Short mmCIF file of C-alpha atoms in Angstrom, two decimals:
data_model
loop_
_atom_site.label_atom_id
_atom_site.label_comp_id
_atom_site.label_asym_id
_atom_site.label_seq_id
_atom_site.Cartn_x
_atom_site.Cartn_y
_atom_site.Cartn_z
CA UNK A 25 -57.24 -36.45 -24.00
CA UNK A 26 -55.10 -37.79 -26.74
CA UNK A 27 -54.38 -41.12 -24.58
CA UNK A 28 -58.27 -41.63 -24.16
CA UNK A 29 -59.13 -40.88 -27.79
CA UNK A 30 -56.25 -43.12 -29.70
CA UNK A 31 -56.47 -41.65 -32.32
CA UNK A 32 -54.59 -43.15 -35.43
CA UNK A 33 -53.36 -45.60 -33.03
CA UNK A 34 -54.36 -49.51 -34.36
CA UNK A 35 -55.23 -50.71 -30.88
CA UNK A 36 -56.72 -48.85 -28.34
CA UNK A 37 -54.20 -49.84 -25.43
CA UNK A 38 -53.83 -46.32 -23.96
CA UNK A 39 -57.43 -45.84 -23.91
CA UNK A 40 -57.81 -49.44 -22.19
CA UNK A 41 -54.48 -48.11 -19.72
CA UNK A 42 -55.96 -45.31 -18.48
CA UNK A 43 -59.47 -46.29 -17.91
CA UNK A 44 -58.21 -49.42 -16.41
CA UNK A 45 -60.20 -49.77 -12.57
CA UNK A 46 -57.24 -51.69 -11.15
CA UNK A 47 -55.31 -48.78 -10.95
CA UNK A 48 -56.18 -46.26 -8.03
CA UNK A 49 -53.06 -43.45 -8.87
CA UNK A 50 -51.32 -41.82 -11.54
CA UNK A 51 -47.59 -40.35 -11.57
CA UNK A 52 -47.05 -37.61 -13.88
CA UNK A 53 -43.85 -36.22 -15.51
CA UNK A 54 -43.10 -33.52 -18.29
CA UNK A 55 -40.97 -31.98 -20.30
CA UNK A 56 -39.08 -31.49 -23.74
CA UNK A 57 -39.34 -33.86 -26.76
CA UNK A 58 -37.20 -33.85 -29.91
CA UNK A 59 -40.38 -34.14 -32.03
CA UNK A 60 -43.39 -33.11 -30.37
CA UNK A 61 -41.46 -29.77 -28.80
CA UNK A 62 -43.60 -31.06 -25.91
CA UNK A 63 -44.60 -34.49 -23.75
CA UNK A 64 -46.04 -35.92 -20.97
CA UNK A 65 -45.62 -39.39 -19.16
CA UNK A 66 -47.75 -41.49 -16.86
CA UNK A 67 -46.96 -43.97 -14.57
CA UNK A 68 -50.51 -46.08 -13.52
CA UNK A 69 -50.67 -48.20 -10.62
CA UNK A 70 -52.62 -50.07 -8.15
CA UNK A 71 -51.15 -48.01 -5.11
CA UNK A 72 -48.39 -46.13 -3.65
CA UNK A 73 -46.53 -45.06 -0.59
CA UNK A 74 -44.40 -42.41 -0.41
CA UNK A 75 -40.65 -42.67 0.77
CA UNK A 76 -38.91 -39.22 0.62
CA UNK A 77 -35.57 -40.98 0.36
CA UNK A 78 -35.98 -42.56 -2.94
CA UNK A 79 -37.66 -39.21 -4.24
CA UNK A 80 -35.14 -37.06 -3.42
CA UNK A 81 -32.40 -39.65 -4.33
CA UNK A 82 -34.05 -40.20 -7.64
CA UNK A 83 -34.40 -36.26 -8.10
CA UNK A 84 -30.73 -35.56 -7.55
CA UNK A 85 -29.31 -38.23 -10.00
CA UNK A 86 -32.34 -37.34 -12.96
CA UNK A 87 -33.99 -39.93 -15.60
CA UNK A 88 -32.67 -43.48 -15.90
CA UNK A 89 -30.41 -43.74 -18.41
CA UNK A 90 -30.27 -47.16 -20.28
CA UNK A 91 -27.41 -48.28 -22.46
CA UNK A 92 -28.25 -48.60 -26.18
CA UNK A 93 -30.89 -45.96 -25.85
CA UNK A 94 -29.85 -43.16 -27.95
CA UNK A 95 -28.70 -45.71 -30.52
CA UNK A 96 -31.97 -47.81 -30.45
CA UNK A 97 -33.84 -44.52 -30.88
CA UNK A 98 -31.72 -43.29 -34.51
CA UNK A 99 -33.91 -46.38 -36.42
CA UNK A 100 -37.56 -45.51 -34.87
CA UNK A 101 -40.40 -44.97 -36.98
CA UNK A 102 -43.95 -44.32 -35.82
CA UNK A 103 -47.96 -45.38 -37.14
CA UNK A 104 -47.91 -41.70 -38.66
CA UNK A 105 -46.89 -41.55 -42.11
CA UNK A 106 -46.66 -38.80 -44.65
CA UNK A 107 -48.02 -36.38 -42.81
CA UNK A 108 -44.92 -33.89 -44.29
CA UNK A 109 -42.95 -31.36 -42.84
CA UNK A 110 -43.04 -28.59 -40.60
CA UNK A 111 -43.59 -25.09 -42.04
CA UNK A 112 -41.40 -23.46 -39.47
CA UNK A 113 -38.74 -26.00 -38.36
CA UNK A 114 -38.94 -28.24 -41.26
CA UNK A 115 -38.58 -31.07 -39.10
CA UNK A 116 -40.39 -34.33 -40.30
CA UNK A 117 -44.04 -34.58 -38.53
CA UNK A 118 -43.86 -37.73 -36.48
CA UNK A 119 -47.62 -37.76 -34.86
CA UNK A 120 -49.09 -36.02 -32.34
CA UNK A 121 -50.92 -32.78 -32.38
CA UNK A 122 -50.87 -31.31 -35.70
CA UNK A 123 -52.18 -28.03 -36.93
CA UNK A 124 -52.74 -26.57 -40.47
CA UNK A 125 -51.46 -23.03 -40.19
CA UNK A 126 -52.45 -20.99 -43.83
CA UNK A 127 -50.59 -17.89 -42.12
CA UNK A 128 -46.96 -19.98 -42.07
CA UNK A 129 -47.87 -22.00 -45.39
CA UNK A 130 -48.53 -25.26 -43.35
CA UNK A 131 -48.69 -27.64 -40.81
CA UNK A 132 -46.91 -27.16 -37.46
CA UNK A 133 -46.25 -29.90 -34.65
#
């Protein structure tokens, strides 16, 4: 719902992404994220066929790992600004789904 909405986002390109008619099928992934605790990806496209080969090829070795990555990744800021700290992790809030929480003594990611 997030990617529909854009919210705080200055363009609306996942909105225009996934309600895009060329694209007939959807890949989904999921898993952990240093920030969010939480994270989903999509992969849009016009078609697909399946070949079992690359899937299970691609399942044994795991993501793609590009050089530079982690590095590129220390120096990355987000639209989202001041929106504080977490009450129970104290990590910086980066974006995403944010909740104020009286119980904990404020907002949690």
């Amino acid at each position: 719902l997030d990617l529909i909405v854009d919210d705080g986002v200055p363009s609306r390109g996942h909105r225009l992404g996934v309600c895009n008619p060329d694209y007939e099928v959807v890949g989904v992934a999921y898993g952990p994220h240093a920030s969010y605790g939480q994270m989903a990806a999509f992969e849009f496209a016009a078609g697909w066929q399946p070949e079992p080969g690359a899937v299970a090829a691609r399942q044994r070795s795991g993501p793609v790992k590009v050089a530079g990555q982690e590095e590129a990744k220390k120096g990355v800021t987000t639209q989202w600004k001041s929106l504080g700290h977490c009450a129970l992790c104290k990590h910086d809030i980066r974006g995403g789904a944010v909740v104020e929480v009286g119980q904990v003594g404020g907002k949690m990611h």
